[in-house]
Coordinates of C-alpha atoms and ligand atoms in Angstrom, one line a residue:
L1 CA 5.6 20.8 24.9
P2 CA 8.6 18.5 25.2
T3 CA 7.8 14.9 26.4
T4 CA 9.7 14.0 29.7
D5 CA 12.3 11.4 29.4
F6 CA 10.5 8.9 31.4
V7 CA 7.3 9.3 29.4
K8 CA 9.3 9.2 26.3
A9 CA 11.1 6.0 27.6
T10 CA 7.9 4.1 28.5
M11 CA 6.1 5.0 25.1
L12 CA 9.2 3.7 23.4
S13 CA 9.1 0.5 25.4
N14 CA 5.4 -0.2 24.7
I15 CA 5.9 -0.2 20.9
K16 CA 6.7 -3.9 19.4
I17 CA 8.2 -4.4 16.0
V18 CA 7.2 -7.7 14.9
L19 CA 8.8 -9.6 11.6
I20 CA 7.0 -12.3 10.0
Q21 CA 9.1 -15.3 8.7
T22 CA 12.2 -13.3 7.9
F23 CA 14.1 -15.0 5.5
H24 CA 17.4 -13.5 5.7
P25 CA 19.1 -13.3 9.3
G26 CA 21.2 -10.5 8.2
N27 CA 17.7 -8.3 7.6
I28 CA 17.0 -9.3 11.6
G29 CA 20.7 -8.1 12.6
A30 CA 19.9 -4.9 10.9
A31 CA 16.6 -4.5 12.2
A32 CA 17.9 -4.6 15.8
R33 CA 20.2 -1.7 15.0
A34 CA 17.7 0.5 13.2
M35 CA 15.8 0.0 16.4
K36 CA 17.9 0.5 18.9
N37 CA 19.3 3.9 16.8
M38 CA 16.1 4.9 17.4
G39 CA 15.6 4.1 21.0
L40 CA 13.3 0.7 20.4
S41 CA 13.6 -2.6 22.1
Q42 CA 11.0 -4.9 21.6
L43 CA 11.6 -7.2 18.8
V44 CA 9.3 -10.1 18.0
L45 CA 10.0 -12.6 15.6
V46 CA 7.2 -14.8 14.1
N47 CA 8.9 -18.2 12.8
P48 CA 12.1 -16.8 11.6
V49 CA 13.6 -19.0 9.1
D50 CA 17.4 -18.9 10.2
F51 CA 17.8 -17.6 13.8
P52 CA 19.8 -17.2 15.9
S53 CA 22.4 -17.0 13.5
E54 CA 25.8 -15.2 13.4
E55 CA 25.3 -13.3 10.4
A56 CA 22.4 -11.5 12.4
T57 CA 24.6 -11.1 15.0
S58 CA 27.4 -9.6 13.2
R59 CA 24.7 -7.4 11.2
A60 CA 23.2 -6.1 14.8
G61 CA 26.5 -3.9 15.5
Q62 CA 25.9 -2.5 19.1
A63 CA 22.4 -3.9 19.2
T64 CA 22.7 -7.8 19.8
D65 CA 21.3 -6.8 23.3
L66 CA 18.0 -6.7 21.4
L67 CA 18.8 -10.1 19.8
E68 CA 19.7 -11.6 23.1
N69 CA 15.9 -10.0 24.2
V70 CA 14.0 -11.3 21.4
Q71 CA 11.1 -12.8 21.8
V72 CA 10.4 -15.9 19.2
V73 CA 6.6 -16.9 18.5
G74 CA 5.0 -19.5 16.6
S75 CA 2.0 -17.2 15.4
L76 CA 1.3 -13.4 14.7
E77 CA -1.6 -13.7 17.1
E78 CA 0.7 -14.8 20.1
A79 CA 3.1 -11.8 19.2
I80 CA 0.0 -9.4 19.0
S81 CA -2.0 -11.0 21.7
D82 CA -1.5 -8.1 24.4
C83 CA -1.7 -5.0 21.9
S84 CA -4.2 -2.5 21.6
L85 CA -3.2 -1.0 18.4
V86 CA -1.9 -3.0 15.5
V87 CA -0.2 -1.3 12.3
A88 CA 0.8 -3.4 8.9
T89 CA 3.3 -2.3 6.8
S90 CA 3.1 -2.5 3.0
A91 CA 4.7 -1.1 -0.1
R92 CA 1.5 -1.7 -2.0
D93 CA -1.7 0.4 -0.4
R94 CA -4.3 -0.2 -2.8
S95 CA -4.6 -3.7 -2.5
I96 CA -5.1 -3.9 1.3
P97 CA -8.3 -2.9 2.7
L98 CA -7.3 -1.6 5.8
P99 CA -7.0 2.5 6.4
A100 CA -3.7 3.9 5.3
L101 CA -1.5 6.2 7.2
S102 CA 1.9 8.0 5.7
A103 CA 5.2 7.3 7.7
R104 CA 4.7 10.2 9.5
E105 CA 1.1 9.8 10.7
A106 CA 2.3 6.3 11.8
G107 CA 4.7 7.4 13.7
V108 CA 2.3 10.0 15.7
K109 CA -0.4 7.4 16.3
L110 CA 1.7 4.6 17.1
S111 CA 4.0 6.9 19.7
G112 CA 0.3 8.5 21.2
E113 CA -1.0 5.2 21.8
A114 CA 2.0 3.5 23.1
K115 CA 1.5 6.0 26.2
K116 CA -1.1 4.0 27.5
A117 CA -0.8 0.6 25.9
Q118 CA 1.2 -2.0 23.9
V119 CA 1.0 -1.5 20.2
A120 CA 2.9 -3.2 17.0
L121 CA 4.0 -2.5 13.9
V122 CA 4.1 -5.6 11.5
F123 CA 6.5 -6.4 8.7
G124 CA 6.3 -8.9 6.1
R125 CA 8.0 -11.9 4.5
E126 CA 10.7 -10.5 2.0
R127 CA 9.3 -11.9 -0.9
M128 CA 5.6 -12.4 -0.1
G129 CA 5.2 -9.6 2.2
L130 CA 2.0 -9.8 4.4
H131 CA -0.7 -12.8 3.6
N132 CA -4.4 -12.0 4.0
S133 CA -4.6 -13.7 7.4
D134 CA -2.3 -11.2 8.9
I135 CA -3.6 -8.3 7.2
Q136 CA -6.8 -9.2 9.1
Q137 CA -5.4 -9.0 12.5
C138 CA -4.3 -5.4 11.9
H139 CA -6.2 -2.4 12.5
M140 CA -4.4 0.2 10.0
Q141 CA -1.6 -0.2 7.3
V142 CA 1.2 2.3 6.7
N143 CA 3.0 2.8 3.3
I144 CA 6.2 4.4 2.8
D145 CA 6.0 6.7 0.2
A146 CA 8.2 5.9 -2.5
N147 CA 9.0 5.9 -6.4
P148 CA 6.1 4.3 -8.0
V149 CA 8.1 2.5 -10.5
Y150 CA 9.9 0.5 -7.5
P151 CA 8.3 1.4 -4.0
V152 CA 9.7 -1.8 -2.2
L153 CA 12.2 -1.1 0.4
N154 CA 14.5 -3.8 2.1
I155 CA 12.8 -4.6 4.9
S156 CA 15.6 -3.1 7.4
Q157 CA 15.1 0.1 5.9
A158 CA 11.6 0.2 6.1
I159 CA 12.1 -0.5 9.7
Q160 CA 14.6 2.6 9.6
I161 CA 12.2 4.9 8.4
L162 CA 9.3 3.9 10.4
C163 CA 11.8 3.8 13.7
Y164 CA 12.8 7.2 12.9
E165 CA 9.1 8.6 12.7
I166 CA 8.2 6.7 15.9
Y167 CA 11.4 8.5 17.6
Q168 CA 10.5 11.9 16.1
A169 CA 7.0 11.9 17.2
S170 CA 7.8 10.7 20.8
E171 CA 10.3 13.8 21.1
T172 CA 7.6 16.2 21.2
D173 CA 4.1 16.1 22.8
K174 CA 2.4 16.6 19.2
A175 CA 1.3 12.9 19.5
E176 CA -2.0 12.9 19.6
Y177 CA -3.8 11.9 23.0
D178 CA -7.2 10.3 23.0
E179 CA -8.3 9.5 26.2
D180 CA -10.1 6.4 25.5
E181 CA -9.0 2.9 26.1
Y182 CA -9.1 0.2 23.5
P183 CA -9.3 -3.6 23.8
L184 CA -6.2 -5.6 23.4
H185 CA -6.1 -7.7 20.6
R186 CA -7.1 -11.1 22.4
E187 CA -10.0 -9.5 23.9
L188 CA -11.2 -8.4 20.2
E189 CA -10.5 -12.1 19.1
L190 CA -12.9 -13.2 21.9
F191 CA -15.3 -11.1 21.2
Y192 CA -15.3 -12.2 17.3
Q193 CA -15.7 -15.9 18.3
H194 CA -18.7 -14.8 20.7
L195 CA -20.2 -13.0 17.7
E196 CA -19.6 -16.0 15.7
E197 CA -21.2 -18.6 18.3
T198 CA -23.9 -16.3 18.6
L199 CA -24.7 -15.9 14.8
A200 CA -24.1 -19.4 14.4
G201 CA -26.8 -20.5 17.3
S202 CA -29.3 -17.9 15.6
G203 CA -29.1 -19.9 12.5
F204 CA -27.8 -16.3 10.6
I205 CA -24.4 -18.3 9.5
N206 CA -24.3 -21.9 8.9
E207 CA -21.4 -23.3 10.5
S208 CA -20.6 -26.0 8.0
H209 CA -20.6 -23.1 5.1
P210 CA -19.7 -19.9 7.1
G211 CA -19.2 -17.9 3.8
Q212 CA -17.8 -14.5 4.1
A213 CA -19.6 -13.3 7.0
M214 CA -17.2 -12.8 9.7
E215 CA -14.4 -11.2 7.4
H216 CA -17.3 -8.9 6.9
F217 CA -18.1 -8.2 10.4
R218 CA -14.3 -8.1 11.2
A219 CA -14.1 -5.1 8.8
L220 CA -17.1 -3.2 10.0
Y221 CA -15.9 -3.6 13.7
R222 CA -12.1 -2.6 12.4
K223 CA -13.7 0.5 11.0
A224 CA -15.5 1.6 14.3
R225 CA -13.0 0.8 16.5
P226 CA -14.7 -0.3 19.7
T227 CA -13.4 1.1 23.0
K228 CA -13.4 -0.9 26.1
K229 CA -16.3 -0.1 27.2
E230 CA -18.3 -0.3 23.7
L231 CA -17.0 -4.0 23.3
Q232 CA -18.4 -4.8 27.2
L233 CA -21.8 -3.6 25.8
L234 CA -21.5 -5.5 22.8
R235 CA -20.4 -8.6 24.7
G236 CA -23.3 -8.2 27.2
S237 CA -25.6 -7.8 24.5
L238 CA -24.7 -10.9 22.7
A239 CA -24.7 -12.9 26.1
A240 CA -28.4 -11.9 26.8
L241 CA -29.3 -12.6 23.1
Q242 CA -27.9 -16.2 23.8
K243 CA -30.0 -16.8 26.8
S244 CA -33.4 -15.5 25.3
Ligands
SAH301 N1 6.4 -8.5 -2.6 C1 6.6 -7.9 -1.0 C2 7.6 -7.0 -0.8 C3 7.6 -7.4 0.6 S1 9.2 -6.4 1.2 C4 4.8 -7.4 -1.2 O1 4.7 -6.9 -2.3 O2 4.3 -7.2 -0.2 C5 9.3 -6.7 2.8 C6 8.5 -6.0 4.0 O3 9.1 -4.7 4.1 C7 7.0 -5.4 3.6 O4 6.4 -6.7 4.0 C8 7.0 -4.3 4.4 O5 6.9 -5.1 5.8 C9 8.5 -3.7 4.2 N2 8.0 -2.6 3.2 C10 8.7 -2.6 2.0 N3 8.7 -1.5 1.5 C11 7.9 -0.6 2.3 C12 7.0 0.6 2.1 N4 7.3 1.0 0.8 N5 6.1 1.0 2.9 C13 6.0 0.0 4.1 N6 6.6 -1.1 4.1 C14 7.6 -1.7 3.3

């Protein structure tokens, strides 16, 4: 089935491209252009090293409107707090402990979920990629298949390929539609806080030596991907345990 123009425009406007600590302003301009070519508009910069900049403007071509409407924030958490699905990008799949998607699968997943909520695709630093603390905040990762001898693309070219896949998936209704509603990033973070408080209160974790327990719990809930309703059930049971 062809997607109606309205559904498609809404879907594309719900997809954020998040760039973490971009070093070269030219890459920011090229990212804006790559996005606009594929119908995307929401660019979010987390602590850019040099922005606004003439270099970014000149590389943006006719996408300077995206640079004017860019959202600049101080942390990844702030960028994705209103998103229900967050996908990390990486050239190296094996070292990252998240379920991995191909570029095509990521396009289908992101455009499918963007019909009902805000979603984000997160790009790393030119030299260092994503840090572990960034990856901890994502649900899945996408790796663009490339020459194993040199699989690292220029960031704006990686953005181009993934935005193209999103655009292709948004053209048709083949995007999988999942009825469930998922919690926003900030709602999940509140749950993790509540879980940690409850575990500390019960003595299961020691607040001064918490160890890795919370990271393991995060990995477990990430795999389970609780829906909004399931998260309410978890929060309710924690509240009851805290009272008992
Ligand atoms: N040395 C860094 C390279 C970062 S390249 C590292 O190993 O992670 C800069 C960014 O471009 C990456 O963080 C990612 O967002 C994107 N990127 C580069 N190549 C990619 C690929 N093959 N698949 C998906 N994203 C890629």
